[in-house]
Coordinates of C-alpha atoms in Angstrom, one line a residue:
P285 CA 40.9 -39.6 137.7
L286 CA 42.2 -37.1 135.1
S287 CA 40.5 -33.6 135.6
T288 CA 41.3 -29.8 134.5
S289 CA 38.5 -28.3 136.0
R290 CA 36.3 -30.4 138.1
D291 CA 35.3 -29.3 141.8
L292 CA 37.9 -30.8 143.9
D293 CA 35.0 -31.1 146.8
D294 CA 33.4 -34.0 144.6
T295 CA 36.8 -36.2 144.9
P296 CA 36.1 -38.9 147.5
P297 CA 38.3 -39.0 150.7
F298 CA 41.9 -40.2 150.7
S299 CA 41.5 -40.5 146.8
I300 CA 44.8 -39.8 144.5
G301 CA 44.3 -37.9 141.4
L302 CA 46.1 -36.2 138.5
I303 CA 45.8 -32.7 137.5
L304 CA 46.9 -31.5 134.3
C305 CA 48.5 -28.2 134.2
S306 CA 51.1 -26.1 133.1
A307 CA 54.7 -26.1 134.3
R308 CA 54.1 -23.0 136.2
E309 CA 53.4 -23.3 139.8
I310 CA 49.9 -23.7 141.2
S311 CA 48.6 -24.3 144.6
C312 CA 46.0 -26.8 145.9
C313 CA 42.8 -25.4 147.4
C314 CA 41.3 -28.9 148.7
C315 CA 40.4 -29.7 152.0
C316 CA 42.9 -32.0 154.2
H317 CA 41.2 -35.1 153.5
C318 CA 42.1 -34.9 149.8
H319 CA 45.6 -36.0 148.6
F320 CA 46.4 -35.2 145.2
I321 CA 49.4 -35.7 143.1
F322 CA 50.1 -32.6 140.8
V323 CA 52.1 -33.6 137.7
S324 CA 53.2 -30.8 135.4
I325 CA 52.6 -30.9 131.7
I326 CA 54.4 -28.9 129.6
M327 CA 52.4 -26.5 127.6
K328 CA 55.2 -24.9 125.5
I329 CA 58.4 -26.3 124.5
A330 CA 61.1 -24.5 122.7
C331 CA 64.0 -26.2 121.0
I332 CA 67.6 -24.2 120.1
G333 CA 69.1 -25.9 117.2
A334 CA 67.3 -27.1 114.2
G335 CA 69.6 -29.8 113.0
Y336 CA 69.4 -33.6 112.6
V337 CA 68.8 -34.1 116.3
G338 CA 66.5 -30.8 117.3
G339 CA 64.1 -30.9 114.2
P340 CA 63.1 -34.5 114.1
T341 CA 62.8 -35.0 117.9
M342 CA 60.6 -31.9 118.4
A343 CA 58.5 -32.8 115.4
M344 CA 57.9 -36.2 117.0
I345 CA 56.9 -34.6 120.4
A346 CA 54.6 -32.2 118.4
Y347 CA 53.1 -35.1 116.3
K348 CA 52.5 -37.3 119.4
C349 CA 51.3 -34.6 121.8
P350 CA 48.9 -32.2 119.9
D351 CA 48.1 -29.8 123.0
I352 CA 51.7 -28.9 123.4
E353 CA 53.1 -26.1 121.7
V354 CA 56.4 -26.9 120.2
V355 CA 58.9 -24.3 118.6
V356 CA 62.2 -25.2 116.9
L357 CA 64.6 -22.4 116.9
D358 CA 67.6 -21.4 114.9
I359 CA 69.6 -18.2 114.2
A360 CA 70.1 -19.4 110.3
Q361 CA 67.4 -18.2 108.5
A362 CA 67.9 -20.3 105.3
R363 CA 67.6 -23.3 107.6
I364 CA 64.4 -22.3 109.3
D365 CA 63.2 -21.3 105.6
Q366 CA 63.8 -25.1 104.7
W367 CA 61.9 -26.5 107.4
N368 CA 58.7 -24.5 106.3
S369 CA 59.1 -25.3 103.0
D370 CA 58.0 -28.6 101.1
K371 CA 61.7 -29.5 100.9
L372 CA 63.1 -30.3 104.1
P373 CA 66.6 -29.8 105.1
I374 CA 67.1 -33.3 106.3
Y375 CA 66.2 -36.5 104.6
E376 CA 65.0 -39.1 106.8
P377 CA 62.5 -41.7 105.9
G378 CA 59.2 -40.7 107.3
L379 CA 60.1 -37.5 108.6
D380 CA 58.2 -35.1 106.1
E381 CA 54.7 -36.7 107.0
I382 CA 55.4 -36.2 110.6
V383 CA 56.4 -32.5 110.0
F384 CA 53.8 -31.9 107.3
E385 CA 51.0 -33.2 110.0
A386 CA 52.2 -30.9 113.1
R387 CA 53.5 -28.0 111.3
G388 CA 51.1 -25.1 111.7
R389 CA 49.1 -26.8 114.3
N390 CA 51.3 -27.0 117.2
L391 CA 54.7 -27.1 115.5
F392 CA 56.5 -24.2 114.2
F393 CA 59.9 -23.2 113.2
S394 CA 61.6 -19.7 113.9
I395 CA 64.5 -17.3 114.1
D396 CA 62.8 -15.4 117.0
V397 CA 65.1 -17.0 119.9
E398 CA 64.5 -14.8 122.5
K399 CA 60.9 -14.7 122.4
H400 CA 60.1 -18.3 122.0
V401 CA 62.8 -19.2 124.9
G402 CA 61.1 -16.7 127.2
E403 CA 57.6 -18.2 126.8
A404 CA 58.5 -21.6 126.7
D405 CA 58.1 -23.9 130.1
I406 CA 61.3 -26.5 129.0
I407 CA 63.9 -25.4 126.7
F408 CA 65.8 -28.1 124.9
I409 CA 69.3 -27.2 123.8
S410 CA 70.3 -29.0 120.4
V411 CA 73.4 -27.4 119.2
N412 CA 76.4 -28.6 117.8
T413 CA 79.4 -29.6 119.9
P414 CA 82.4 -29.7 117.3
T415 CA 85.6 -31.3 118.0
K416 CA 88.0 -28.4 118.6
V417 CA 90.1 -27.4 115.8
R418 CA 92.8 -25.5 117.9
G419 CA 93.9 -24.7 121.5
V420 CA 94.0 -27.1 124.3
G421 CA 92.4 -30.3 123.5
A422 CA 92.5 -29.6 119.6
G423 CA 91.3 -32.9 117.8
A424 CA 89.8 -34.5 120.6
A425 CA 88.0 -32.1 123.1
A426 CA 84.5 -30.9 122.5
D427 CA 84.0 -27.1 121.7
L428 CA 81.3 -25.8 123.7
T429 CA 81.0 -22.4 122.3
Y430 CA 77.5 -22.9 121.1
W431 CA 76.3 -24.3 124.2
E432 CA 77.5 -21.4 126.0
S433 CA 76.1 -19.0 123.7
A434 CA 72.6 -20.7 123.9
A435 CA 72.7 -20.6 127.9
R436 CA 73.6 -16.8 127.9
T437 CA 70.5 -16.3 125.3
I438 CA 68.2 -18.3 127.7
A439 CA 69.7 -16.1 130.8
K440 CA 68.8 -12.9 129.0
A441 CA 65.4 -14.0 127.8
C442 CA 63.7 -15.9 130.7
T443 CA 61.6 -14.0 133.3
S444 CA 60.3 -17.4 134.8
S445 CA 61.7 -20.7 136.2
K446 CA 62.8 -23.1 133.4
I447 CA 63.7 -26.6 132.7
I448 CA 66.7 -26.8 130.7
V449 CA 67.3 -30.1 128.4
E450 CA 70.9 -31.0 127.1
K451 CA 69.7 -32.8 123.9
S452 CA 73.1 -32.6 122.3
T453 CA 75.9 -35.2 123.1
V454 CA 78.1 -33.3 125.6
P455 CA 81.1 -34.1 127.8
V456 CA 80.4 -35.4 131.4
K457 CA 79.8 -32.3 133.8
T458 CA 78.6 -30.0 130.9
A459 CA 75.2 -29.4 133.1
E460 CA 77.4 -28.0 135.9
A461 CA 79.1 -25.5 133.4
V462 CA 75.6 -24.8 132.1
E463 CA 74.3 -24.0 135.4
K464 CA 77.3 -21.6 136.3
V465 CA 76.5 -19.5 133.0
L466 CA 72.6 -19.1 133.8
A467 CA 73.2 -18.2 137.4
R468 CA 75.7 -15.4 136.8
N469 CA 73.8 -14.1 133.8
C470 CA 70.2 -14.2 134.9
V471 CA 69.0 -10.8 136.4
D472 CA 66.3 -12.1 138.3
K473 CA 68.0 -14.2 141.1
S474 CA 64.4 -15.7 142.2
I475 CA 64.3 -17.5 138.7
R476 CA 65.6 -21.2 139.1
F477 CA 66.9 -23.3 136.4
D478 CA 66.7 -27.0 136.5
I479 CA 69.1 -28.9 134.3
L480 CA 68.3 -32.2 132.7
S481 CA 70.3 -34.6 130.4
N482 CA 68.2 -36.3 127.9
P483 CA 70.6 -37.6 125.3
E484 CA 69.4 -38.8 121.9
F485 CA 69.8 -42.6 120.8
L486 CA 68.9 -42.1 117.3
A487 CA 70.2 -44.0 114.2
E488 CA 70.2 -42.0 110.9
G489 CA 68.1 -43.9 108.5
T490 CA 65.8 -45.3 111.0
A491 CA 65.3 -41.8 113.4
I492 CA 61.5 -41.8 113.2
D493 CA 61.2 -45.3 114.1
D494 CA 63.6 -44.9 116.9
L495 CA 61.3 -41.7 118.1
K496 CA 58.3 -43.6 117.8
K497 CA 59.2 -46.8 119.5
P498 CA 62.6 -46.2 121.3
D499 CA 64.9 -48.6 123.1
R500 CA 64.8 -46.5 125.8
V501 CA 64.6 -42.8 126.7
L502 CA 67.2 -41.8 129.4
I503 CA 66.7 -38.8 131.5
G504 CA 69.0 -37.5 134.0
G505 CA 68.7 -34.6 136.8
R506 CA 69.8 -33.6 139.9
E507 CA 68.8 -35.8 142.9
T508 CA 67.1 -32.9 144.6
E509 CA 63.5 -32.1 145.1
S510 CA 63.2 -29.4 142.3
G511 CA 65.4 -31.7 140.1
L512 CA 63.3 -34.7 140.6
K513 CA 60.1 -32.7 139.9
A514 CA 61.8 -31.7 136.6
V515 CA 62.5 -35.2 135.7
A516 CA 59.1 -36.4 136.4
T517 CA 57.8 -33.5 134.2
L518 CA 59.9 -34.3 131.0
K519 CA 59.2 -38.2 131.9
A520 CA 55.2 -37.5 131.7
V521 CA 55.9 -35.8 128.3
Y522 CA 57.5 -39.0 126.9
E523 CA 55.1 -41.3 128.4
R524 CA 52.3 -39.8 126.3
W525 CA 53.6 -42.5 123.6
V526 CA 56.6 -44.5 125.2
P527 CA 55.9 -47.1 127.8
S528 CA 56.9 -45.9 131.2
E529 CA 59.2 -48.9 131.4
R530 CA 61.3 -47.7 128.9
V531 CA 61.8 -44.2 129.9
I532 CA 64.7 -44.6 132.5
T533 CA 65.7 -42.2 135.1
A534 CA 69.4 -41.5 136.4
N535 CA 71.4 -38.8 137.8
L536 CA 72.9 -36.0 135.7
W537 CA 76.5 -37.2 135.5
S538 CA 75.2 -40.8 134.4
A539 CA 73.1 -39.6 131.8
E540 CA 75.7 -37.6 130.3
L541 CA 78.4 -40.2 130.1
S542 CA 75.7 -43.0 129.0
K543 CA 75.5 -41.4 125.6
L544 CA 79.2 -41.3 125.0
T545 CA 79.8 -44.8 126.3
A546 CA 76.8 -46.0 123.8
N547 CA 78.5 -44.7 120.9
A548 CA 81.8 -46.0 121.8
F549 CA 80.6 -49.1 122.4
L550 CA 79.0 -49.5 118.9
A551 CA 82.1 -48.0 117.3
Q552 CA 84.2 -50.6 119.1
R553 CA 82.1 -53.3 117.8
I554 CA 82.4 -52.4 114.1
S555 CA 86.5 -51.6 114.6
S556 CA 86.8 -55.0 115.9
I557 CA 85.0 -56.9 113.2
N558 CA 86.9 -54.7 110.6
A559 CA 90.2 -55.5 112.5
I560 CA 89.2 -59.3 111.9
S561 CA 88.3 -58.7 108.3
A562 CA 92.1 -57.9 107.6
L563 CA 92.9 -61.2 109.1
C564 CA 90.4 -63.1 107.1
E565 CA 91.9 -61.7 103.8
A566 CA 95.4 -62.8 105.1
T567 CA 94.2 -66.1 105.9
G568 CA 91.5 -67.0 103.5
A569 CA 88.9 -66.9 105.8
N570 CA 85.3 -65.2 105.1
V571 CA 84.2 -62.2 107.5
K572 CA 80.5 -62.7 106.7
Q573 CA 80.8 -66.2 107.8
V574 CA 82.7 -65.4 111.0
S575 CA 80.4 -62.4 111.8
Y576 CA 77.3 -64.9 111.5
A577 CA 79.0 -67.6 113.7
I578 CA 80.0 -65.1 116.7
G579 CA 76.7 -63.2 116.1
T580 CA 74.6 -66.3 117.0
D581 CA 76.2 -66.3 120.6
S582 CA 73.4 -64.7 122.6
R583 CA 75.9 -62.9 124.6
I584 CA 77.5 -61.1 121.6
G585 CA 74.2 -60.7 118.9
P586 CA 74.5 -60.1 115.5
K587 CA 74.3 -56.3 115.4
F588 CA 77.0 -53.9 114.3
L589 CA 79.1 -57.0 113.0
N590 CA 79.1 -56.0 109.3
A591 CA 82.7 -55.4 108.1
S592 CA 82.9 -52.3 106.2
V593 CA 85.2 -49.7 104.9
G594 CA 84.8 -47.8 108.1
F595 CA 82.1 -45.9 110.3
G596 CA 81.2 -42.4 109.7
G597 CA 78.7 -40.0 111.0
S598 CA 78.4 -37.2 113.3
C599 CA 79.0 -38.7 116.7
F600 CA 81.1 -42.0 116.6
Q601 CA 84.8 -40.8 116.0
K602 CA 83.6 -37.1 117.8
D603 CA 82.4 -38.8 120.9
I604 CA 85.2 -41.6 121.1
L605 CA 87.9 -38.4 120.9
N606 CA 86.1 -36.6 123.7
L607 CA 86.2 -39.7 125.7
V608 CA 89.6 -40.0 125.3
Y609 CA 90.2 -36.3 126.3
I610 CA 88.2 -36.9 129.3
C611 CA 90.0 -40.0 130.4
E612 CA 93.3 -38.0 129.8
S613 CA 92.0 -35.2 131.6
V614 CA 91.2 -37.3 134.7
G615 CA 94.7 -39.2 134.5
L616 CA 93.3 -42.4 132.9
K617 CA 96.0 -42.7 130.1
E618 CA 95.5 -46.5 129.7
V619 CA 91.6 -46.1 129.5
A620 CA 92.2 -43.2 126.8
D621 CA 94.8 -45.2 124.6
Y622 CA 92.2 -48.3 124.7
W623 CA 89.4 -45.9 123.4
R624 CA 91.7 -44.2 120.8
S625 CA 92.5 -47.6 119.1
V626 CA 89.1 -47.7 117.9
V627 CA 89.5 -44.7 115.8
T628 CA 93.0 -45.9 114.9
I629 CA 91.6 -49.3 113.4
N630 CA 88.9 -47.3 111.3
D631 CA 91.5 -44.8 109.8
Y632 CA 93.3 -48.2 109.0
Q633 CA 90.7 -49.7 107.5
K634 CA 90.1 -46.9 105.2
D635 CA 93.7 -46.6 104.2
R636 CA 93.7 -50.5 103.6
F637 CA 90.7 -50.3 101.4
V638 CA 92.3 -47.4 99.2
N639 CA 95.8 -49.8 99.3
R640 CA 93.9 -52.7 97.9
M641 CA 92.5 -50.5 95.1
L642 CA 95.8 -49.1 94.1
E643 CA 97.6 -52.4 94.2
A644 CA 94.7 -54.2 92.0
M645 CA 95.1 -51.5 89.5
F646 CA 98.8 -51.7 89.1
N647 CA 99.9 -49.3 91.7
T648 CA 98.4 -46.1 90.1
V649 CA 95.1 -44.4 89.3
S650 CA 96.6 -41.3 87.9
G651 CA 94.1 -40.4 85.2
K652 CA 91.8 -42.9 85.5
R653 CA 88.1 -42.5 86.0
C654 CA 86.8 -44.1 89.5
A655 CA 83.2 -44.2 89.9
I656 CA 82.1 -43.7 93.6
F657 CA 78.7 -45.1 94.6
G658 CA 77.4 -43.3 97.4
F659 CA 78.5 -40.7 99.5
A660 CA 76.4 -40.6 102.5
F661 CA 78.2 -42.2 105.6
K662 CA 75.1 -44.7 105.6
K663 CA 71.9 -45.6 103.5
D664 CA 68.7 -43.7 104.0
T665 CA 70.4 -40.5 104.8
G666 CA 71.7 -37.6 103.3
D667 CA 74.5 -37.0 106.0
T668 CA 78.0 -36.9 104.8
R669 CA 79.6 -36.0 108.3
E670 CA 82.7 -38.1 108.6
T671 CA 81.5 -40.4 106.0
P672 CA 84.6 -43.0 104.7
A673 CA 83.9 -41.6 101.2
I674 CA 85.6 -38.2 102.1
D675 CA 88.9 -40.1 103.2
V676 CA 88.8 -42.5 100.2
C677 CA 88.4 -39.7 97.3
H678 CA 90.9 -37.6 98.9
K679 CA 93.4 -40.5 98.8
L680 CA 92.4 -41.3 95.2
M681 CA 92.8 -37.7 94.1
A682 CA 96.1 -37.1 95.9
D683 CA 97.2 -40.3 93.4
K684 CA 95.7 -37.9 90.5
A685 CA 92.4 -40.0 89.8
K686 CA 89.4 -38.6 88.5
I687 CA 86.4 -39.2 90.6
A688 CA 82.8 -39.8 89.2
C689 CA 80.3 -39.9 92.2
Y690 CA 76.7 -40.6 92.4
D691 CA 74.6 -40.6 95.5
P692 CA 70.8 -40.7 95.5
Q693 CA 70.5 -38.2 98.3
V694 CA 73.7 -36.0 98.5
T695 CA 74.2 -32.7 96.5
E696 CA 77.2 -31.7 94.6
D697 CA 77.3 -28.7 96.7
Q698 CA 77.9 -30.9 99.8
M699 CA 80.3 -33.1 98.3
I700 CA 82.5 -30.3 97.1
R701 CA 82.3 -28.8 100.2
D702 CA 83.2 -31.9 102.3
L703 CA 86.2 -32.6 100.1
S704 CA 87.2 -29.2 100.5
L705 CA 87.3 -28.8 104.3
D706 CA 89.9 -29.4 106.7
P707 CA 89.4 -32.1 109.3
Y708 CA 86.9 -31.5 112.2
M709 CA 85.6 -28.1 110.4
W710 CA 82.4 -29.8 108.9
D711 CA 80.7 -28.9 112.1
H712 CA 81.8 -25.4 112.2
P713 CA 80.2 -22.4 110.4
A714 CA 83.5 -21.3 108.9
G715 CA 84.6 -22.7 105.8
Q716 CA 81.3 -22.4 103.6
V717 CA 83.9 -21.4 100.7
T718 CA 87.2 -22.7 100.7
P719 CA 90.4 -22.1 98.4
K720 CA 90.5 -25.9 98.0
M721 CA 86.8 -25.9 96.1
T722 CA 88.5 -25.2 92.7
M723 CA 91.2 -28.0 92.9
V724 CA 88.6 -30.3 94.1
K725 CA 86.4 -29.5 91.1
Q726 CA 89.3 -30.4 88.7
Q727 CA 89.1 -34.1 89.7
F728 CA 85.7 -34.5 91.1
T729 CA 82.5 -34.6 89.5
T730 CA 78.9 -35.6 90.4
C731 CA 76.5 -37.8 88.2
K732 CA 72.8 -38.4 88.0
T733 CA 72.8 -42.3 87.8
A734 CA 75.2 -44.9 88.6
Y735 CA 75.4 -45.5 85.1
E736 CA 76.5 -42.4 84.2
A737 CA 79.0 -42.5 86.8
A738 CA 80.5 -45.9 85.5
A739 CA 80.4 -45.1 81.9
G740 CA 84.3 -45.0 80.9
A741 CA 85.6 -45.9 84.5
H742 CA 88.2 -48.3 85.3
C743 CA 86.5 -49.0 88.6
I744 CA 83.6 -49.0 91.0
A745 CA 84.1 -48.1 94.8
I746 CA 80.9 -48.9 96.6
M747 CA 80.9 -46.6 99.7
T748 CA 77.0 -46.6 100.7
E749 CA 75.0 -49.6 101.2
W750 CA 71.9 -48.0 99.0
D751 CA 69.6 -50.6 98.2
E752 CA 69.6 -49.4 94.6
F753 CA 73.1 -50.6 94.2
K754 CA 72.3 -54.3 95.1
T755 CA 69.8 -54.4 91.8
L756 CA 71.8 -52.5 89.3
D757 CA 72.4 -54.0 86.1
Y758 CA 76.0 -55.1 86.3
Q759 CA 76.4 -56.5 83.0
K760 CA 75.4 -53.2 81.6
L761 CA 77.8 -51.3 83.7
Y762 CA 80.7 -53.7 82.8
D763 CA 79.9 -53.3 79.2
G764 CA 80.7 -49.7 79.5
M765 CA 83.9 -49.9 81.5
V766 CA 87.5 -49.8 80.7
K767 CA 88.9 -53.3 81.1
P768 CA 90.1 -54.9 83.2
A769 CA 86.9 -53.7 85.1
Y770 CA 87.1 -53.6 89.2
I771 CA 84.6 -53.4 91.8
F772 CA 85.8 -52.9 95.4
D773 CA 82.7 -53.4 97.4
G774 CA 83.2 -51.4 100.8
R775 CA 80.0 -52.7 102.2
N776 CA 79.8 -56.3 101.3
I777 CA 76.4 -55.8 99.4
V778 CA 77.0 -57.5 95.9
D779 CA 77.6 -60.9 95.0
P780 CA 81.2 -61.3 94.0
V781 CA 80.6 -64.8 92.4
K782 CA 78.1 -63.3 90.2
L783 CA 80.1 -60.3 89.0
R784 CA 83.2 -62.6 88.4
E785 CA 81.2 -64.5 85.9
I786 CA 80.3 -61.2 84.2
G787 CA 84.2 -60.2 83.8
F788 CA 84.7 -58.1 87.0
V789 CA 87.7 -58.2 89.2
V790 CA 86.0 -58.1 92.7
Y791 CA 87.1 -57.0 96.1
G792 CA 85.0 -57.4 99.0
I793 CA 85.9 -56.4 102.5
G794 CA 87.2 -59.5 104.5
Q795 CA 86.3 -62.1 101.9
P796 CA 88.6 -64.5 99.9
L797 CA 90.7 -62.3 97.5
D798 CA 90.2 -62.4 93.7
P799 CA 92.8 -64.4 92.2
F800 CA 93.7 -61.1 90.0
V801 CA 94.4 -59.1 93.3
T802 CA 98.0 -59.8 94.9
E803 CA 98.0 -61.1 98.1
S804 CA 100.9 -58.9 99.3
A805 CA 98.5 -55.8 100.6
F806 CA 97.6 -54.9 103.6

């Protein structure tokens, strides 16, 4: 039976009960013939970091657990203001209704980090772990500066024992480093910090559905009495809406490594089919047919077998490079080389795509207007981190092309900033304004519609698989373009046969080449 106030003496002998309480310690006053299991249910949760992971995850916990107070924290006032406005800082289908339902009831956004961290029973850390841009491990290792800063803030603010949850993707053994920082910086040595790893497995564009009905929730903790209790406490929160069989527990190091491994495996599938797409073009095979054929094999399955211009997003490349660095650090050179090749193929695919464009357009795009359809790294998100569009635009602009870009969710400021930053700088606070912005603006413009972008263009390059690009009036687009008019489909979402009937020269990833396109390209 569930009870918060009933007289314990009313409980039958040898019964097992569940008492809901705060995570703070309580004592049992029942007589010896009663046996109760005390399960802690969190009364207040704080999350440091109001980004793509922290915001939606905390919103879902608050939405599903209206009796739990959830506070999302960030040091950036502008970001918190956006979370408290009608225009959220993140575009994700279904996010608005979740936030608007819980916000002000039991979901709050604040910059008062120390206050809410001090009051919380459980603290999620969901801060950036960008790739290092200088020093040892530059270009591969994770920069844990923000993590260390968060740990020091927690140690300073806490006056009682806490459960600390790693929510960001971190290298193996990060929990150990956090424990050391907390232990050495907390004045009250009686305070205990139990570190858990609870990696996110969200896919942008479907994040809300992934949170509502996850394939699994992974919780890792130390295999000690206090560690197991902490795991059970967090597990009880998720089980408010997630079936218990989908809440998996593991040790700390397995949980930390599982996130890196999951992203590495997904990215490897994309690079594998992209490698085959190059072979398809060289032999006349169709990668769509190959993908379907192998995807019907139950051992392989159909997911992540769509050939494209390459993968993007905040995690895949960063996590693989982090995995590479870890492998090299422990002397596993061959393993590191294997995983590095996944990124190598991804870069090769983007180069190959641009080379096809240049070769088809007589080896020059100098002064030519190139319409870019989509800038986000995938549909149904405004996220542009590591999007293939950045590299494609850079290469075209290096050949003096004039870029006209349309994306239904990405702002002009975001596009200009992305194109002006050096590699790996997108996740660092520095570089909001760079000297490169002026040069970028001379060759790059944004448009309000796809038709505006294509007007007077020599070519269209489809970089994001937005659904609206499948239903455009391509006859109208063709009529307004310079001839020959090209479509380079980096997502294989349009019908090349119908477009050729209109008059387009069409290139699709891994598909038989248009006769107009020479076969000597990559």
